[in-house]
Short mmCIF file of C-alpha atoms in Angstrom, two decimals:
data_model
loop_
_atom_site.label_atom_id
_atom_site.label_comp_id
_atom_site.label_asym_id
_atom_site.label_seq_id
_atom_site.Cartn_x
_atom_site.Cartn_y
_atom_site.Cartn_z
CA MET D 1 0.00 0.00 0.00
CA PHE D 2 1.11 3.55 -0.78
CA ASN D 3 1.22 6.59 1.47
CA LYS D 4 0.94 10.13 0.06
CA GLU D 5 4.68 10.58 -0.51
CA GLU D 6 5.03 7.18 -2.17
CA CYS D 7 2.00 7.91 -4.34
CA LEU D 8 3.47 11.20 -5.59
CA ARG D 9 6.82 9.54 -6.24
CA PHE D 10 5.14 6.70 -8.16
CA ILE D 11 3.35 9.21 -10.39
CA GLU D 12 6.62 10.89 -11.28
CA GLU D 13 8.61 7.68 -11.81
CA GLU D 14 5.91 5.89 -13.84
CA ASN D 15 5.10 8.83 -16.13
CA VAL D 16 1.49 9.04 -14.97
CA LYS D 17 -0.45 11.55 -17.06
CA PHE D 18 -4.01 11.09 -15.87
CA ILE D 19 -5.58 10.42 -12.46
CA ARG D 20 -9.12 9.19 -11.86
CA LEU D 21 -10.53 10.08 -8.44
CA ALA D 22 -13.34 7.57 -7.87
CA PHE D 23 -16.22 7.39 -5.40
CA PHE D 24 -19.67 5.79 -5.25
CA ASP D 25 -23.31 6.77 -4.97
CA ALA D 26 -25.76 5.07 -2.61
CA PHE D 27 -26.33 2.20 -5.04
CA GLY D 28 -22.60 1.57 -5.45
CA ASN D 29 -22.36 3.06 -8.95
CA GLN D 30 -18.86 4.37 -9.55
CA LYS D 31 -18.39 8.07 -10.24
CA ASN D 32 -15.13 9.83 -10.93
CA ILE D 33 -13.36 13.11 -11.54
CA ALA D 34 -10.21 13.12 -13.67
CA ILE D 35 -7.32 15.39 -12.73
CA GLN D 36 -3.78 16.02 -13.93
CA PRO D 37 -0.81 14.90 -11.79
CA ASP D 38 0.09 18.44 -10.72
CA ALA D 39 -3.33 18.75 -9.04
CA LEU D 40 -2.87 15.71 -6.80
CA PRO D 41 -0.89 17.39 -3.96
CA LYS D 42 -3.73 19.91 -3.56
CA ALA D 43 -6.27 17.08 -3.66
CA PHE D 44 -4.46 15.34 -0.80
CA GLU D 45 -4.36 18.55 1.24
CA LYS D 46 -7.64 20.35 0.48
CA GLY D 47 -9.72 17.90 -1.54
CA ILE D 48 -11.53 18.32 -4.86
CA SER D 49 -15.07 19.73 -4.63
CA PHE D 50 -18.03 18.23 -6.51
CA ASP D 51 -21.78 18.74 -6.91
CA ARG D 52 -23.54 16.55 -4.33
CA PHE D 53 -27.02 17.26 -5.70
CA ASN D 54 -26.61 14.94 -8.68
CA ILE D 55 -25.36 11.95 -6.68
CA LYS D 56 -28.01 9.38 -5.73
CA GLY D 57 -28.46 9.02 -1.99
CA PHE D 58 -26.49 12.08 -0.94
CA ASP D 59 -28.43 14.37 1.39
CA ILE D 60 -29.74 17.18 -0.81
CA LYS D 61 -30.84 19.19 2.23
CA GLY D 62 -27.25 19.98 3.12
CA LYS D 63 -25.89 23.17 1.60
CA GLU D 64 -22.18 22.81 2.27
CA ASP D 65 -19.78 21.63 -0.42
CA LEU D 66 -18.40 18.12 -0.38
CA PHE D 67 -14.81 17.23 -1.21
CA LEU D 68 -12.97 14.17 -2.50
CA PHE D 69 -9.79 13.26 -0.63
CA PRO D 70 -7.80 10.55 -2.44
CA ASP D 71 -6.91 7.46 -0.41
CA PRO D 72 -3.29 6.75 -1.45
CA SER D 73 -3.51 3.13 -0.28
CA THR D 74 -5.95 2.42 -3.14
CA LEU D 75 -3.62 3.51 -5.96
CA THR D 76 -3.76 1.21 -8.95
CA ILE D 77 -2.63 1.61 -12.53
CA LEU D 78 -5.08 0.79 -15.33
CA PRO D 79 -3.32 -1.98 -17.27
CA TRP D 80 -5.43 -1.70 -20.42
CA ARG D 81 -4.29 1.89 -20.94
CA SER D 82 -1.14 2.80 -22.85
CA MET D 83 1.94 2.89 -20.63
CA ASP D 84 3.13 5.89 -22.64
CA GLY D 85 1.40 8.23 -20.26
CA ALA D 86 -0.13 5.93 -17.66
CA VAL D 87 -3.54 6.32 -16.03
CA ILE D 88 -4.11 5.55 -12.35
CA ARG D 89 -7.19 5.34 -10.18
CA LEU D 90 -7.58 6.33 -6.53
CA TYR D 91 -10.65 5.73 -4.39
CA CYS D 92 -11.57 8.71 -2.25
CA ASP D 93 -12.84 9.60 1.18
CA ILE D 94 -15.64 12.17 1.11
CA LYS D 95 -15.53 15.05 3.58
CA ASP D 96 -17.46 18.24 4.24
CA ALA D 97 -15.99 21.75 4.33
CA ASN D 98 -14.96 21.27 7.97
CA GLY D 99 -12.97 18.15 7.19
CA ASN D 100 -15.50 15.74 8.71
CA LEU D 101 -16.14 12.43 6.98
CA TYR D 102 -19.45 12.51 5.12
CA CYS D 103 -22.00 10.26 6.84
CA GLU D 104 -23.80 9.28 3.60
CA ASP D 105 -20.61 7.87 2.06
CA THR D 106 -21.24 4.11 2.11
CA ARG D 107 -17.53 3.35 1.93
CA ASN D 108 -17.06 5.29 5.15
CA LEU D 109 -20.01 3.47 6.74
CA LEU D 110 -18.22 0.18 6.14
CA LYS D 111 -15.01 1.65 7.57
CA GLU D 112 -16.88 2.46 10.77
CA ALA D 113 -18.21 -1.09 11.00
CA VAL D 114 -14.68 -2.47 10.57
CA MET D 115 -13.38 -0.19 13.32
CA GLY D 116 -16.08 -1.60 15.58
CA LEU D 117 -14.79 -5.10 14.87
CA ARG D 118 -11.30 -4.07 15.86
CA SER D 119 -12.52 -2.73 19.19
CA ARG D 120 -13.95 -6.20 19.82
CA LYS D 121 -10.70 -7.84 18.70
CA LEU D 122 -12.75 -9.84 16.22
CA ASN D 123 -11.39 -10.26 12.70
CA ILE D 124 -13.77 -10.89 9.81
CA ASP D 125 -12.76 -11.51 6.20
CA PHE D 126 -14.91 -11.67 3.07
CA ALA D 127 -14.34 -13.66 -0.11
CA THR D 128 -16.68 -12.98 -3.02
CA GLN D 129 -17.76 -15.01 -6.06
CA PHE D 130 -19.31 -13.14 -9.01
CA GLU D 131 -21.39 -14.38 -11.94
CA PHE D 132 -21.88 -12.48 -15.20
CA TYR D 133 -22.92 -13.05 -18.82
CA LEU D 134 -20.96 -12.09 -21.92
CA PHE D 135 -23.16 -10.90 -24.80
CA HIS D 136 -22.36 -9.84 -28.36
CA MET D 137 -22.94 -6.19 -29.26
CA ASP D 138 -24.22 -4.91 -32.59
CA ASP D 139 -22.41 -2.48 -34.89
CA ASN D 140 -23.73 0.44 -32.83
CA GLY D 141 -22.31 -0.92 -29.59
CA VAL D 142 -25.71 -1.99 -28.25
CA SER D 143 -26.07 -5.33 -26.52
CA THR D 144 -27.88 -7.99 -28.53
CA LYS D 145 -28.41 -10.20 -25.44
CA THR D 146 -26.99 -13.00 -27.59
CA PRO D 147 -24.54 -15.06 -25.48
CA ILE D 148 -21.05 -15.62 -26.85
CA ASP D 149 -21.44 -19.40 -26.47
CA HIS D 150 -23.80 -22.20 -25.52
CA GLY D 151 -21.54 -23.75 -22.91
CA SER D 152 -22.62 -25.02 -19.52
CA TYR D 153 -21.13 -25.58 -16.07
CA MET D 154 -17.31 -25.82 -16.15
CA ASP D 155 -17.21 -26.54 -19.89
CA VAL D 156 -13.94 -26.04 -21.79
CA PHE D 157 -13.08 -24.62 -25.20
CA PRO D 158 -14.59 -24.78 -27.81
CA LYS D 159 -17.88 -24.92 -25.89
CA ASP D 160 -16.54 -22.25 -23.53
CA LYS D 161 -15.68 -19.23 -25.66
CA GLY D 162 -15.12 -16.95 -22.70
CA GLU D 163 -11.97 -18.52 -21.31
CA ASN D 164 -9.56 -16.14 -23.07
CA ILE D 165 -11.48 -13.09 -21.86
CA ARG D 166 -11.66 -14.48 -18.32
CA ARG D 167 -7.91 -15.05 -18.44
CA GLU D 168 -7.32 -11.47 -19.63
CA ILE D 169 -9.60 -10.19 -16.87
CA CYS D 170 -7.68 -12.18 -14.25
CA PHE D 171 -4.33 -10.94 -15.58
CA SER D 172 -5.59 -7.34 -15.50
CA LEU D 173 -6.83 -7.79 -11.94
CA SER D 174 -3.48 -9.26 -10.87
CA ASP D 175 -1.67 -6.31 -12.47
CA MET D 176 -3.87 -4.04 -10.35
CA GLY D 177 -3.01 -5.87 -7.13
CA LEU D 178 -6.20 -7.92 -6.81
CA GLU D 179 -6.13 -11.66 -6.17
CA PRO D 180 -8.57 -13.72 -8.25
CA LYS D 181 -8.69 -17.28 -6.98
CA ALA D 182 -10.48 -19.22 -9.72
CA SER D 183 -12.62 -18.78 -12.81
CA HIS D 184 -14.84 -21.03 -14.89
CA HIS D 185 -17.87 -21.22 -17.17
CA GLU D 186 -21.17 -21.21 -15.30
CA LYS D 187 -24.44 -23.01 -16.07
CA GLY D 188 -25.95 -20.42 -18.39
CA PRO D 189 -24.90 -19.85 -22.04
CA GLY D 190 -22.16 -17.25 -22.04
CA GLN D 191 -22.26 -17.14 -18.23
CA ASN D 192 -19.01 -16.92 -16.28
CA GLU D 193 -17.81 -16.92 -12.68
CA ILE D 194 -14.69 -15.42 -11.12
CA ASP D 195 -13.87 -15.96 -7.44
CA PHE D 196 -11.67 -13.93 -5.09
CA ARG D 197 -9.48 -14.82 -2.15
CA LYS D 198 -10.57 -13.61 1.27
CA ASN D 199 -9.66 -10.12 2.45
CA ASP D 200 -10.70 -7.63 5.11
CA PRO D 201 -14.21 -6.20 4.54
CA LEU D 202 -13.14 -2.80 3.17
CA GLN D 203 -10.56 -4.26 0.81
CA ALA D 204 -13.03 -6.93 -0.30
CA ALA D 205 -15.63 -4.26 -1.10
CA ASP D 206 -13.05 -2.12 -2.92
CA ASP D 207 -12.02 -5.20 -4.90
CA ALA D 208 -15.64 -5.98 -5.76
CA GLN D 209 -16.11 -2.51 -7.22
CA THR D 210 -12.83 -2.65 -9.11
CA PHE D 211 -13.69 -6.11 -10.41
CA LYS D 212 -17.00 -5.09 -11.98
CA TRP D 213 -15.36 -2.10 -13.64
CA VAL D 214 -12.48 -4.19 -15.02
CA VAL D 215 -14.80 -6.90 -16.36
CA ARG D 216 -16.95 -4.36 -18.19
CA SER D 217 -13.90 -2.53 -19.54
CA VAL D 218 -12.13 -5.65 -20.83
CA ALA D 219 -15.34 -7.02 -22.34
CA SER D 220 -15.99 -3.71 -24.10
CA LEU D 221 -12.50 -3.77 -25.61
CA HIS D 222 -13.47 -7.11 -27.18
CA GLY D 223 -16.76 -5.75 -28.54
CA LEU D 224 -18.79 -7.54 -25.86
CA GLU D 225 -21.13 -6.55 -23.05
CA ALA D 226 -20.51 -7.92 -19.56
CA ASP D 227 -23.94 -8.17 -17.94
CA PHE D 228 -24.08 -8.53 -14.14
CA SER D 229 -27.84 -8.01 -13.88
CA PRO D 230 -29.72 -10.56 -11.75
CA LYS D 231 -31.77 -12.12 -14.56
CA PRO D 232 -30.55 -11.01 -18.01
CA LEU D 233 -32.17 -13.98 -19.81
CA LYS D 234 -35.68 -14.92 -18.77
CA ASP D 235 -35.38 -18.70 -19.11
CA LYS D 236 -31.72 -19.07 -18.06
CA PRO D 237 -29.89 -19.02 -14.70
CA GLY D 238 -29.55 -15.66 -13.00
CA ASN D 239 -26.41 -13.90 -11.81
CA GLY D 240 -25.72 -14.05 -8.10
CA VAL D 241 -22.98 -12.95 -5.72
CA ARG D 242 -21.89 -15.47 -3.12
CA VAL D 243 -20.19 -13.94 -0.11
CA GLN D 244 -18.03 -16.16 2.09
CA VAL D 245 -17.53 -14.81 5.61
CA TYR D 246 -14.60 -15.92 7.78
CA LEU D 247 -14.47 -15.27 11.54
CA SER D 248 -11.32 -15.37 13.67
CA GLU D 249 -13.35 -16.97 16.49
CA PRO D 250 -15.08 -20.14 15.17
CA SER D 251 -17.12 -20.49 18.37
CA LYS D 252 -19.08 -17.36 17.38
CA VAL D 253 -19.93 -18.36 13.82
CA LYS D 254 -23.30 -19.98 14.57
CA SER D 255 -24.54 -16.97 16.55
CA PHE D 256 -23.28 -14.70 13.76
CA ILE D 257 -25.27 -16.73 11.20
CA ALA D 258 -28.34 -16.65 13.46
CA GLY D 259 -28.19 -12.85 13.56
CA ILE D 260 -28.18 -12.72 9.76
CA LEU D 261 -31.17 -15.08 9.56
CA VAL D 262 -33.12 -12.91 12.01
CA HIS D 263 -32.47 -9.72 10.01
CA ILE D 264 -32.24 -11.07 6.44
CA GLU D 265 -35.72 -10.00 5.33
CA GLU D 266 -35.10 -6.40 6.44
CA MET D 267 -31.74 -6.36 4.65
CA THR D 268 -32.97 -7.84 1.37
CA LEU D 269 -33.79 -4.43 -0.12
CA PHE D 270 -30.07 -3.60 0.02
CA PHE D 271 -28.89 -7.04 -1.09
CA ASN D 272 -31.38 -7.13 -3.98
CA PRO D 273 -32.34 -3.52 -4.80
CA CYS D 274 -33.95 -3.75 -8.25
CA LYS D 275 -37.09 -5.35 -9.65
CA GLN D 276 -35.10 -7.85 -11.69
CA SER D 277 -33.52 -9.16 -8.47
CA TYR D 278 -36.82 -10.85 -7.62
CA ASP D 279 -36.97 -12.60 -10.99
CA ARG D 280 -33.83 -14.40 -9.81
CA LEU D 281 -34.70 -15.01 -6.14
CA ASN D 282 -36.97 -17.97 -5.43
CA HIS D 283 -36.09 -19.52 -8.78
CA GLU D 284 -33.67 -22.18 -9.99
CA GLY D 285 -30.30 -22.04 -8.25
CA ALA D 286 -31.24 -19.07 -6.03
CA PRO D 287 -32.31 -19.22 -2.38
CA LYS D 288 -35.95 -18.99 -1.33
CA PHE D 289 -36.22 -20.03 2.32
CA VAL D 290 -34.58 -18.34 5.30
CA VAL D 291 -32.51 -21.34 6.24
CA CYS D 292 -28.96 -22.47 6.92
CA SER D 293 -27.72 -25.80 5.54
CA SER D 294 -24.45 -27.70 5.77
CA ILE D 295 -25.37 -29.93 2.83
CA LEU D 296 -27.48 -28.17 0.19
CA ARG D 297 -25.44 -25.68 -1.84
CA ASN D 298 -28.24 -23.38 -3.00
CA GLN D 299 -29.68 -22.42 0.40
CA LEU D 300 -29.58 -18.88 1.79
CA ILE D 301 -26.73 -19.70 4.19
CA ARG D 302 -24.34 -22.55 3.54
CA TYR D 303 -22.30 -23.63 6.58
CA PRO D 304 -19.99 -26.41 5.31
CA GLN D 305 -19.29 -29.29 7.66
CA TYR D 306 -15.57 -29.22 6.88
CA ARG D 307 -15.11 -25.58 8.01
CA GLN D 308 -16.07 -24.26 11.43
CA ASP D 309 -14.79 -20.72 10.87
CA MET D 310 -16.77 -19.67 7.79
CA PHE D 311 -20.12 -19.65 6.04
CA GLU D 312 -21.51 -18.49 2.72
CA CYS D 313 -24.42 -16.09 2.10
CA GLN D 314 -25.99 -16.65 -1.31
CA SER D 315 -28.88 -14.23 -1.74
CA LEU D 316 -26.97 -11.14 -2.92
CA ASP D 317 -26.66 -10.00 -6.52
CA SER D 318 -24.41 -7.48 -8.26
CA THR D 319 -26.94 -4.66 -8.14
CA SER D 320 -26.14 -4.45 -4.43
CA ASN D 321 -23.66 -1.92 -3.07
CA PRO D 322 -20.94 -4.04 -1.42
CA TYR D 323 -20.11 -1.33 1.11
CA LEU D 324 -23.70 -1.30 2.39
CA SER D 325 -24.14 -5.06 2.07
CA TYR D 326 -20.97 -5.98 3.96
CA MET D 327 -21.76 -3.38 6.63
CA LEU D 328 -25.21 -4.85 7.20
CA LEU D 329 -23.89 -8.42 7.28
CA ILE D 330 -21.40 -7.37 9.96
CA TYR D 331 -23.95 -5.59 12.15
CA ALA D 332 -26.55 -8.36 11.80
CA GLY D 333 -23.97 -10.98 12.73
CA LEU D 334 -22.73 -8.96 15.69
CA ASP D 335 -26.33 -8.63 16.89
CA GLY D 336 -26.53 -12.41 16.84
CA ILE D 337 -23.35 -12.66 18.92
CA ASP D 338 -24.41 -9.96 21.39
CA SER D 339 -27.84 -11.59 21.80
CA ASN D 340 -26.22 -15.02 22.17
CA LEU D 341 -28.59 -16.41 19.56
CA ASP D 342 -28.74 -20.17 19.12
CA LEU D 343 -28.75 -21.11 15.43
CA GLU D 344 -30.84 -24.25 15.85
CA GLN D 345 -33.48 -22.43 17.90
CA VAL D 346 -33.62 -19.56 15.40
CA GLN D 347 -34.18 -21.99 12.54
CA LYS D 348 -36.95 -23.78 14.43
CA HIS D 349 -38.64 -20.49 15.32
CA TYR D 350 -38.54 -19.18 11.75
CA ILE D 351 -39.26 -22.46 9.96
CA ASP D 352 -40.79 -22.08 6.46
CA ARG D 353 -40.00 -18.35 6.39
CA THR D 354 -39.14 -17.08 2.88
CA LEU D 355 -37.24 -14.15 1.44
CA PRO D 356 -39.29 -11.23 0.08
CA SER D 357 -40.89 -12.15 -3.23
CA SER D 358 -40.96 -8.63 -4.69
CA LEU D 359 -39.18 -5.31 -4.48
CA LYS D 360 -42.28 -3.77 -2.88
CA GLU D 361 -42.28 -6.36 -0.11
CA ALA D 362 -38.57 -5.77 0.51
CA MET D 363 -39.20 -2.01 0.68
CA ASP D 364 -42.02 -2.44 3.17
CA LEU D 365 -39.87 -4.59 5.44
CA ALA D 366 -36.92 -2.19 5.33
CA SER D 367 -39.11 0.86 5.96
CA LYS D 368 -40.44 -0.66 9.21
CA SER D 369 -37.09 -1.96 10.46
CA ASP D 370 -35.49 -0.39 13.53
CA PHE D 371 -32.35 -2.37 12.70
CA ILE D 372 -32.07 -0.76 9.26
CA LYS D 373 -32.81 2.72 10.60
CA GLN D 374 -30.06 2.29 13.19
CA TYR D 375 -27.33 1.71 10.61
CA VAL D 376 -28.51 3.11 7.25
CA PRO D 377 -28.60 6.94 7.03
CA GLU D 378 -32.05 8.41 6.42
CA SER D 379 -31.20 9.90 3.01
CA ILE D 380 -29.87 6.55 1.76
CA LEU D 381 -32.90 4.66 3.06
CA LYS D 382 -35.23 7.16 1.36
CA THR D 383 -33.32 6.75 -1.89
CA TYR D 384 -33.84 2.99 -1.81
CA LEU D 385 -37.48 3.33 -0.81
CA ASN D 386 -38.15 5.80 -3.63
CA GLY D 387 -37.21 3.28 -6.28
CA SER D 388 -34.60 0.83 -7.39
CA ASP D 389 -31.52 1.63 -9.38
CA GLU D 390 -31.71 0.34 -12.95
CA ASP D 391 -28.20 1.18 -14.13
CA PHE D 392 -27.63 -2.55 -14.57
#
């Protein structure tokens, strides 16, 4: 990781000509401002101002300016750009005019949750698995929704025509300092999966955002669309995000899982924030019941018998904001620990309970939830309740 001085030295030594300062709206959509290298020292010291009123989920009642402060530890070079005048990207902290961290910045919300873990001396890591489709585009650059192949689960070339692109994506990610663990063809035609190694929650969320951007960029360079939407093809498998959670204290895992089961319905709006999410949930390969299983792989929570320190949550999709999602998973799990919840008793009490079947149902549950109101800022909650994001 870089500090400010190392970042400035890197820019000079590597002939960096362009700097992208990136941040995210409430739905996790990446935004950025591009600056020249000579503007970076000022950005570190005083920040770069931007218009908050056009960013989804930012409190429009506030009148003060907001500023982007680059986080030097997130420096990465964009490998698909020409090295003759390199381009780098830095994620940013968002602050107000008084230098206070902005409370509607979801990346900062996750940071606060991680700091709470440290005060408990509890370490939690996340490892994420992403699914996406690759579609051909027409001569105008518009997706045809025609998959690049008709392969199925773990097929190889020539049935799998995405392996070269997946390899290029993994190489690009490695060049950027990310650690992809595995990749393969998924069940759907043109559907792919890439998995990551575990990392601390903030780094895992940063990596998730970088990953989606890299996949879309590399696919576009090949004249293809990378589609992460939950159900891009009506009669084919949907795209999910499986999140593996590792705890440093295995004795607390079951109570952590129980806390998630208790709060999962309230959190679903943030895990599955668009209408299409509910075309995937409750259908083939996606979870339906609020249940934990050590055997069945497609249940909401999978708690494998061979690991006592981890579990897997399988209801999320890529329309979710990983900063919000990981934050809520942490707080729900901690509530389970603090309440000393018994996993078996929770499952018996909530037997036959199902996940919300529609976006409206998920909105209703979130709007009535004291748990959600405790951790999700009012302006962000209102943004989600006013309608889903359809940028996917």
